[in-house]
CSV table of C-alpha atoms in Angstrom, one decimal:
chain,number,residue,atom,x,y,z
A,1,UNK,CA,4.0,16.3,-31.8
A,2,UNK,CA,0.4,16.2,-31.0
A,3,UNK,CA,-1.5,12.9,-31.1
A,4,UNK,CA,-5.0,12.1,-30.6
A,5,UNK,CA,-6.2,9.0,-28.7
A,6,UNK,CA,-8.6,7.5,-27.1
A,7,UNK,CA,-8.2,9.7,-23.8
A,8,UNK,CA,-8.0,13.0,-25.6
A,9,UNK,CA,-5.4,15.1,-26.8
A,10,UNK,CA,-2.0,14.2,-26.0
A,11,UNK,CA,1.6,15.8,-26.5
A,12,UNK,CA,5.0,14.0,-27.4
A,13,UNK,CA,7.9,15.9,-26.5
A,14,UNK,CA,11.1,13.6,-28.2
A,15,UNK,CA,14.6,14.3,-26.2
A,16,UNK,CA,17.5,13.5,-28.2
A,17,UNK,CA,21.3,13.1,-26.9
A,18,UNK,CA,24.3,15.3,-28.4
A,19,UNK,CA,24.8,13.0,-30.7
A,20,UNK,CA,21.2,12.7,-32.1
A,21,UNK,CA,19.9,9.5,-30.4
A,22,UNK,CA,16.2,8.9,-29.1
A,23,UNK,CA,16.9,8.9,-25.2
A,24,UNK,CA,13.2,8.9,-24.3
A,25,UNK,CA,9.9,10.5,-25.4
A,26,UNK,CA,7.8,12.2,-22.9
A,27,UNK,CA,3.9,12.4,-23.1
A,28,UNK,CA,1.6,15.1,-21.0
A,29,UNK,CA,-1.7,14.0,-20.3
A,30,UNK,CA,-5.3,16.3,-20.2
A,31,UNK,CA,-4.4,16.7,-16.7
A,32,UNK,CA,-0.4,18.5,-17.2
A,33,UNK,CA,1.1,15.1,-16.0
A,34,UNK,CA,4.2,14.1,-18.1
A,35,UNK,CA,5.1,10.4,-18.1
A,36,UNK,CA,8.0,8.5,-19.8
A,37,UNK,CA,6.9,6.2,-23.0
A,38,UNK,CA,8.4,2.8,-22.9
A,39,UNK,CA,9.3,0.8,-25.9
A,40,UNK,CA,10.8,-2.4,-24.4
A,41,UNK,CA,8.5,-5.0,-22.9
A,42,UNK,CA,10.7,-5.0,-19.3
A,43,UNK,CA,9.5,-5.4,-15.9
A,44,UNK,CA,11.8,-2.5,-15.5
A,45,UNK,CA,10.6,0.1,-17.2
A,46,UNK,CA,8.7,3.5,-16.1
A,47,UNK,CA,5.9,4.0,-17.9
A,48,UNK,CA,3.3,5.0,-15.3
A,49,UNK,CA,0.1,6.1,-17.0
A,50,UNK,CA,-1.4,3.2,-16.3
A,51,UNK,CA,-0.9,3.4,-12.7
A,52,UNK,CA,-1.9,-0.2,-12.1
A,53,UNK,CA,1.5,-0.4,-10.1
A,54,UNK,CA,1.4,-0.7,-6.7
A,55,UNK,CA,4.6,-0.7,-4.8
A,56,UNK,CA,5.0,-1.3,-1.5
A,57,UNK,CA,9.0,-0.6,0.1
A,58,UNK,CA,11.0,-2.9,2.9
A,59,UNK,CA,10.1,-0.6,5.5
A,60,UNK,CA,6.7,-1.3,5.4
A,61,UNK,CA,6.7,-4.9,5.4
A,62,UNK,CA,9.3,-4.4,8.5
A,63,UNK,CA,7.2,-2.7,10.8
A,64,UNK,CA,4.2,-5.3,9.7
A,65,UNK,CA,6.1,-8.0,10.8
A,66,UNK,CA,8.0,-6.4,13.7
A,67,UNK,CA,4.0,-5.6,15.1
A,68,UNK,CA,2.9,-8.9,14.5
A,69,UNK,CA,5.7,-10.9,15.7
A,70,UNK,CA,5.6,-8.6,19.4
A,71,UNK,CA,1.7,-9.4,19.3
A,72,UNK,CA,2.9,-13.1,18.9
A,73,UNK,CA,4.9,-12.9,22.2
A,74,UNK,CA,2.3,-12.0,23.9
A,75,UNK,CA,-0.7,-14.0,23.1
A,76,UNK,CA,-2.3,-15.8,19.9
A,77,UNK,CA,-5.5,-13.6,20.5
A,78,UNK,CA,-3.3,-10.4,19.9
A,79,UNK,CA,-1.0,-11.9,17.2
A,80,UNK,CA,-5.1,-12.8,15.2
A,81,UNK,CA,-6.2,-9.3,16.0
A,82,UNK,CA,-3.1,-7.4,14.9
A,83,UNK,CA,-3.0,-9.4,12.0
A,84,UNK,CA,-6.3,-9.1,10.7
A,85,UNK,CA,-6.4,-5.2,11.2
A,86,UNK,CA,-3.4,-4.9,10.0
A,87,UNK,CA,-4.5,-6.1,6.8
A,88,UNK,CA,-7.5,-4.6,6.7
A,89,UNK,CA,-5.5,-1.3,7.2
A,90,UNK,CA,-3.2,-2.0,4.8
A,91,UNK,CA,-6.8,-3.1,2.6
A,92,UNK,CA,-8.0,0.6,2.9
A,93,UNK,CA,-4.9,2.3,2.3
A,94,UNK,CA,-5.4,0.5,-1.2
A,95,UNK,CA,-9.0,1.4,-1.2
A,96,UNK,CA,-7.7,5.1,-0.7
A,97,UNK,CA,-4.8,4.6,-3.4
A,98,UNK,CA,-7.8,3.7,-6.0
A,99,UNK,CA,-10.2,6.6,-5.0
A,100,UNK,CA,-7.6,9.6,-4.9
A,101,UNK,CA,-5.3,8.5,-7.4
A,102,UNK,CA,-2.1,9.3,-5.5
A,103,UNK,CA,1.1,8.1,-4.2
A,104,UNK,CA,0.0,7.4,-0.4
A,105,UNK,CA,2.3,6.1,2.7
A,106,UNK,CA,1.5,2.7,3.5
A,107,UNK,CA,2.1,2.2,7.1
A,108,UNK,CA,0.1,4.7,9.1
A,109,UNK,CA,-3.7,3.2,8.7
A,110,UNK,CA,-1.9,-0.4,9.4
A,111,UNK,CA,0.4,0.4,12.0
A,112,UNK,CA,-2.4,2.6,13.8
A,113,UNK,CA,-4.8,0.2,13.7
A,114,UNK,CA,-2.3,-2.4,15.4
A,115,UNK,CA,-0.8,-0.4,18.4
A,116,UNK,CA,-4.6,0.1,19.2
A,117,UNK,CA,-5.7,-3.1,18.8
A,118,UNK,CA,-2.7,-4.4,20.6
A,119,UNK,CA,-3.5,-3.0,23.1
A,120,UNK,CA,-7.3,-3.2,23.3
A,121,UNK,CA,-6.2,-6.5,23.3
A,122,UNK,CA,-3.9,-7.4,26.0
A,123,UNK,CA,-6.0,-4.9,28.2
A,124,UNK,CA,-9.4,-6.2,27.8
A,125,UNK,CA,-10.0,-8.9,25.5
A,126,UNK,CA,-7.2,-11.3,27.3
A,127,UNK,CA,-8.5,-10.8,30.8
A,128,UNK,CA,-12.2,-11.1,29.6
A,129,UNK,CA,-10.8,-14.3,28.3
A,130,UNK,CA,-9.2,-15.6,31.4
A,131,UNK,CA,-11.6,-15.3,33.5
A,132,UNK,CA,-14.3,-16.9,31.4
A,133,UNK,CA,-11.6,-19.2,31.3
A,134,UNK,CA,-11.8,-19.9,35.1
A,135,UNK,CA,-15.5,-20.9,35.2
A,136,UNK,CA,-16.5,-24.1,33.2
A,137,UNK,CA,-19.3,-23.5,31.3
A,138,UNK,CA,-21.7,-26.8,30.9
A,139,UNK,CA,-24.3,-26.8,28.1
């Protein structure tokens, strides 16, 4: 079956069961994609041409929170900074998703981002901050 829409040309392939039930109905897009139509209104269902679904699995909120809670051990100045970049990885992987229009991992920008500024962190930043610490500073 071929449809025209909005978007272009379209084609609707119907698969039937043995018994000659509707089981689904596939459409391919300009681009050679196929995607499942949906006729129910569920939060379950798999239509995906919209794309406007973003998913992100356990894992990934793991490691966020296994990286922010060791920067929490350590200091309050790590635990702020890992938290903020971790965000703001987890910000451009999203900015990323929406330019290249593509499943993409989640954790690598983030975690990156973290571990470095961890340790920038605990390295620098918290003995910078000691030892103006040390010295009262009158103004």
């Amino acid at each position: 079956v071929r449809e025209k829409g909005s978007h272009g040309h379209k084609f609707k392939y119907a698969v039937y069961s043995k018994t000659g039930e509707l089981r689904r109905t596939l459409v391919v897009n300009k681009k050679g994609k196929v995607f499942e139509m949906s006729f129910d209104n569920d939060d379950e269902s798999v239509d995906d041409e919209a794309g406007g679904a973003i998913r992100l699995g356990l894992g990934d909120f793991i490691f966020y929170s296994v990286m922010v809670a060791k920067a929490a051990m350590y200091s309050f100045t790590t635990f702020a900074a890992c938290m903020l970049v971790i965000l703001s990885g987890l910000g451009g992987t999203l900015v990323l998703l929406s330019v290249y229009h593509s499943a993409l991992p989640a954790l690598p920008i983030s975690i990156f981002l973290g571990v470095i500024f961890y340790l920038l962190t605990k390295v620098l930043i918290e003995p910078w901050i000691e030892e103006i610490m040390t010295y009262p500073l009158y103004v």
